[in-house]
Amino acid sequence: TALKTSYSNQIYNISTNIQTELSDVIDELGKITGKRNQICYLPQKQGDIDHSCLDNLKAQEFLQWQPVYDLHDGLISLLEASRA
């Protein structure tokens, strides 16, 4: 496994390499749970990050890791695990 390699004391981004808006995550959670959430947008604060997308190339190269979940399936898995 990844923890048993010589690369174990490194930092790796574990992601899909797909930029996802927070509003998309909230919408997808609403579809999965059947609950609709109203998003309240507030003015941006100094230091807020406009856009962010993790690059998982290092994990792919050194750990031979690949994402197996898309957003929908990952959220379902997370919700199921939190209910267990």
Short mmCIF file of N, CA and C in Angstrom, two decimals:
data_model
loop_
_atom_site.label_atom_id
_atom_site.label_comp_id
_atom_site.label_asym_id
_atom_site.label_seq_id
_atom_site.Cartn_x
_atom_site.Cartn_y
_atom_site.Cartn_z
N THR A 1 0.84 -1.20 0.00
CA THR A 1 0.00 0.00 0.00
C THR A 1 0.87 1.25 0.00
N ALA A 2 0.22 2.39 -0.16
CA ALA A 2 0.95 3.66 -0.23
C ALA A 2 1.75 3.94 1.03
N LEU A 3 1.22 3.55 2.18
CA LEU A 3 1.92 3.84 3.44
C LEU A 3 3.16 3.00 3.63
N LYS A 4 3.31 1.94 2.88
CA LYS A 4 4.47 1.06 3.02
C LYS A 4 5.54 1.36 1.98
N THR A 5 5.44 2.45 1.28
CA THR A 5 6.43 2.81 0.28
C THR A 5 7.42 3.80 0.87
N SER A 6 8.47 4.06 0.11
CA SER A 6 9.45 5.06 0.54
C SER A 6 8.89 6.47 0.40
N TYR A 7 7.70 6.59 -0.12
CA TYR A 7 7.07 7.90 -0.32
C TYR A 7 6.08 8.23 0.80
N SER A 8 6.17 7.54 1.92
CA SER A 8 5.15 7.70 2.97
C SER A 8 5.24 9.01 3.74
N ASN A 9 6.35 9.68 3.75
CA ASN A 9 6.47 10.95 4.49
C ASN A 9 6.35 12.13 3.55
N GLN A 10 5.39 12.08 2.67
CA GLN A 10 5.15 13.12 1.68
C GLN A 10 3.72 13.63 1.81
N ILE A 11 3.46 14.73 1.18
CA ILE A 11 2.10 15.26 1.12
C ILE A 11 1.57 15.02 -0.29
N TYR A 12 0.38 14.43 -0.38
CA TYR A 12 -0.24 14.13 -1.65
C TYR A 12 -1.65 14.71 -1.68
N ASN A 13 -2.02 15.27 -2.81
CA ASN A 13 -3.39 15.73 -3.00
C ASN A 13 -4.21 14.55 -3.51
N ILE A 14 -5.25 14.21 -2.79
CA ILE A 14 -6.16 13.14 -3.21
C ILE A 14 -7.42 13.83 -3.69
N SER A 15 -7.59 13.81 -5.01
CA SER A 15 -8.68 14.57 -5.62
C SER A 15 -9.03 13.97 -6.97
N THR A 16 -10.04 14.54 -7.58
CA THR A 16 -10.43 14.12 -8.93
C THR A 16 -9.79 14.98 -10.00
N ASN A 17 -9.06 16.01 -9.62
CA ASN A 17 -8.51 17.00 -10.55
C ASN A 17 -9.60 17.80 -11.25
N ILE A 18 -10.78 17.80 -10.68
CA ILE A 18 -11.90 18.54 -11.27
C ILE A 18 -12.30 19.64 -10.29
N GLN A 19 -12.23 20.88 -10.75
CA GLN A 19 -12.66 22.00 -9.91
C GLN A 19 -14.16 21.92 -9.71
N THR A 20 -14.61 22.00 -8.47
CA THR A 20 -16.03 21.89 -8.14
C THR A 20 -16.44 23.06 -7.27
N GLU A 21 -17.47 23.75 -7.69
CA GLU A 21 -18.00 24.86 -6.90
C GLU A 21 -18.69 24.31 -5.65
N LEU A 22 -18.59 25.03 -4.56
CA LEU A 22 -19.27 24.63 -3.34
C LEU A 22 -20.77 24.52 -3.57
N SER A 23 -21.32 25.42 -4.38
CA SER A 23 -22.76 25.37 -4.67
C SER A 23 -23.12 24.07 -5.38
N ASP A 24 -22.23 23.53 -6.20
CA ASP A 24 -22.48 22.25 -6.87
C ASP A 24 -22.51 21.10 -5.87
N VAL A 25 -21.63 21.15 -4.87
CA VAL A 25 -21.62 20.13 -3.82
C VAL A 25 -22.93 20.19 -3.03
N ILE A 26 -23.35 21.39 -2.69
CA ILE A 26 -24.60 21.56 -1.94
C ILE A 26 -25.79 21.10 -2.76
N ASP A 27 -25.82 21.43 -4.05
CA ASP A 27 -26.91 20.96 -4.93
C ASP A 27 -26.94 19.44 -5.02
N GLU A 28 -25.78 18.83 -5.17
CA GLU A 28 -25.70 17.37 -5.28
C GLU A 28 -26.15 16.70 -3.98
N LEU A 29 -25.76 17.27 -2.84
CA LEU A 29 -26.23 16.74 -1.55
C LEU A 29 -27.75 16.83 -1.45
N GLY A 30 -28.31 17.92 -1.95
CA GLY A 30 -29.76 18.07 -1.95
C GLY A 30 -30.43 17.01 -2.80
N LYS A 31 -29.88 16.71 -3.95
CA LYS A 31 -30.44 15.67 -4.82
C LYS A 31 -30.38 14.31 -4.14
N ILE A 32 -29.28 14.02 -3.48
CA ILE A 32 -29.10 12.72 -2.84
C ILE A 32 -30.02 12.56 -1.64
N THR A 33 -30.11 13.60 -0.81
CA THR A 33 -30.87 13.50 0.44
C THR A 33 -32.34 13.87 0.28
N GLY A 34 -32.67 14.52 -0.84
CA GLY A 34 -34.04 14.98 -1.03
C GLY A 34 -34.33 16.26 -0.26
N LYS A 35 -33.30 16.88 0.28
CA LYS A 35 -33.46 18.13 1.03
C LYS A 35 -32.89 19.27 0.21
N ARG A 36 -33.64 20.33 0.11
CA ARG A 36 -33.19 21.50 -0.63
C ARG A 36 -32.64 22.52 0.35
N ASN A 37 -31.46 23.01 0.03
CA ASN A 37 -30.82 24.01 0.88
C ASN A 37 -30.74 25.32 0.12
N GLN A 38 -31.12 26.38 0.79
CA GLN A 38 -30.99 27.70 0.19
C GLN A 38 -29.59 28.24 0.51
N ILE A 39 -28.91 28.66 -0.51
CA ILE A 39 -27.56 29.18 -0.34
C ILE A 39 -27.65 30.69 -0.12
N CYS A 40 -27.01 31.14 0.93
CA CYS A 40 -26.96 32.57 1.24
C CYS A 40 -25.56 33.07 0.93
N TYR A 41 -25.46 33.86 -0.11
CA TYR A 41 -24.16 34.39 -0.52
C TYR A 41 -23.86 35.68 0.25
N LEU A 42 -22.69 35.75 0.83
CA LEU A 42 -22.24 36.91 1.56
C LEU A 42 -21.11 37.58 0.79
N PRO A 43 -20.85 38.83 1.09
CA PRO A 43 -19.73 39.49 0.40
C PRO A 43 -18.42 38.75 0.66
N GLN A 44 -17.56 38.74 -0.34
CA GLN A 44 -16.27 38.10 -0.21
C GLN A 44 -15.42 38.85 0.81
N LYS A 45 -14.68 38.09 1.61
CA LYS A 45 -13.79 38.67 2.61
C LYS A 45 -12.37 38.69 2.08
N GLN A 46 -11.58 39.60 2.61
CA GLN A 46 -10.18 39.67 2.22
C GLN A 46 -9.50 38.34 2.55
N GLY A 47 -8.78 37.81 1.60
CA GLY A 47 -8.09 36.54 1.80
C GLY A 47 -8.87 35.33 1.32
N ASP A 48 -10.16 35.49 0.98
CA ASP A 48 -10.93 34.38 0.44
C ASP A 48 -10.33 33.90 -0.87
N ILE A 49 -10.39 32.63 -1.10
CA ILE A 49 -9.87 32.04 -2.34
C ILE A 49 -11.00 31.99 -3.35
N ASP A 50 -10.74 32.55 -4.54
CA ASP A 50 -11.78 32.56 -5.58
C ASP A 50 -11.98 31.17 -6.19
N HIS A 51 -10.89 30.51 -6.54
CA HIS A 51 -10.96 29.21 -7.20
C HIS A 51 -9.82 28.34 -6.69
N SER A 52 -10.09 27.06 -6.56
CA SER A 52 -9.06 26.13 -6.12
C SER A 52 -9.33 24.77 -6.74
N CYS A 53 -8.29 24.11 -7.17
CA CYS A 53 -8.42 22.76 -7.73
C CYS A 53 -7.15 21.98 -7.39
N LEU A 54 -7.31 20.89 -6.68
CA LEU A 54 -6.15 20.09 -6.30
C LEU A 54 -5.61 19.32 -7.50
N ASP A 55 -4.31 19.20 -7.56
CA ASP A 55 -3.63 18.45 -8.60
C ASP A 55 -3.13 17.14 -7.99
N ASN A 56 -3.66 16.01 -8.44
CA ASN A 56 -3.29 14.73 -7.84
C ASN A 56 -2.20 13.99 -8.62
N LEU A 57 -1.49 14.68 -9.50
CA LEU A 57 -0.46 14.05 -10.33
C LEU A 57 0.61 13.34 -9.50
N LYS A 58 1.02 13.95 -8.39
CA LYS A 58 2.05 13.34 -7.54
C LYS A 58 1.57 12.00 -6.98
N ALA A 59 0.31 11.94 -6.54
CA ALA A 59 -0.24 10.68 -6.03
C ALA A 59 -0.34 9.64 -7.14
N GLN A 60 -0.69 10.09 -8.34
CA GLN A 60 -0.76 9.16 -9.47
C GLN A 60 0.61 8.60 -9.80
N GLU A 61 1.61 9.47 -9.85
CA GLU A 61 2.95 9.04 -10.24
C GLU A 61 3.65 8.17 -9.19
N PHE A 62 3.64 8.61 -7.95
CA PHE A 62 4.41 7.93 -6.92
C PHE A 62 3.66 6.80 -6.23
N LEU A 63 2.35 6.91 -6.14
CA LEU A 63 1.56 5.90 -5.42
C LEU A 63 0.73 5.03 -6.35
N GLN A 64 0.80 5.31 -7.64
CA GLN A 64 -0.05 4.62 -8.62
C GLN A 64 -1.52 4.67 -8.20
N TRP A 65 -1.92 5.84 -7.71
CA TRP A 65 -3.28 6.06 -7.22
C TRP A 65 -4.12 6.71 -8.31
N GLN A 66 -5.37 6.32 -8.39
CA GLN A 66 -6.33 6.92 -9.31
C GLN A 66 -7.64 7.14 -8.57
N PRO A 67 -8.33 8.24 -8.84
CA PRO A 67 -9.64 8.42 -8.22
C PRO A 67 -10.63 7.39 -8.76
N VAL A 68 -11.48 6.89 -7.89
CA VAL A 68 -12.48 5.91 -8.32
C VAL A 68 -13.91 6.42 -8.13
N TYR A 69 -14.08 7.55 -7.44
CA TYR A 69 -15.40 8.11 -7.21
C TYR A 69 -15.53 9.44 -7.93
N ASP A 70 -16.70 9.67 -8.49
CA ASP A 70 -17.02 11.02 -8.94
C ASP A 70 -17.70 11.72 -7.77
N LEU A 71 -18.11 12.96 -7.95
CA LEU A 71 -18.71 13.72 -6.85
C LEU A 71 -19.93 13.02 -6.28
N HIS A 72 -20.83 12.61 -7.14
CA HIS A 72 -22.08 11.97 -6.71
C HIS A 72 -21.81 10.72 -5.87
N ASP A 73 -21.01 9.80 -6.41
CA ASP A 73 -20.75 8.55 -5.70
C ASP A 73 -19.93 8.77 -4.43
N GLY A 74 -19.02 9.73 -4.47
CA GLY A 74 -18.24 10.04 -3.28
C GLY A 74 -19.10 10.59 -2.15
N LEU A 75 -20.05 11.45 -2.49
CA LEU A 75 -20.96 11.98 -1.47
C LEU A 75 -21.86 10.89 -0.90
N ILE A 76 -22.34 10.00 -1.76
CA ILE A 76 -23.16 8.89 -1.27
C ILE A 76 -22.35 8.03 -0.31
N SER A 77 -21.12 7.70 -0.68
CA SER A 77 -20.26 6.90 0.19
C SER A 77 -20.01 7.59 1.52
N LEU A 78 -19.75 8.90 1.47
CA LEU A 78 -19.52 9.67 2.69
C LEU A 78 -20.76 9.66 3.59
N LEU A 79 -21.92 9.87 3.01
CA LEU A 79 -23.15 9.87 3.80
C LEU A 79 -23.42 8.51 4.40
N GLU A 80 -23.21 7.44 3.65
CA GLU A 80 -23.41 6.08 4.17
C GLU A 80 -22.45 5.80 5.33
N ALA A 81 -21.20 6.21 5.18
CA ALA A 81 -20.22 5.98 6.24
C ALA A 81 -20.55 6.78 7.50
N SER A 82 -21.09 7.98 7.31
CA SER A 82 -21.42 8.80 8.48
C SER A 82 -22.64 8.27 9.22
N ARG A 83 -23.44 7.47 8.56
CA ARG A 83 -24.65 6.90 9.19
C ARG A 83 -24.35 5.58 9.87
N ALA A 84 -23.20 5.01 9.58
CA ALA A 84 -22.85 3.68 10.13
C ALA A 84 -22.44 3.77 11.58
#
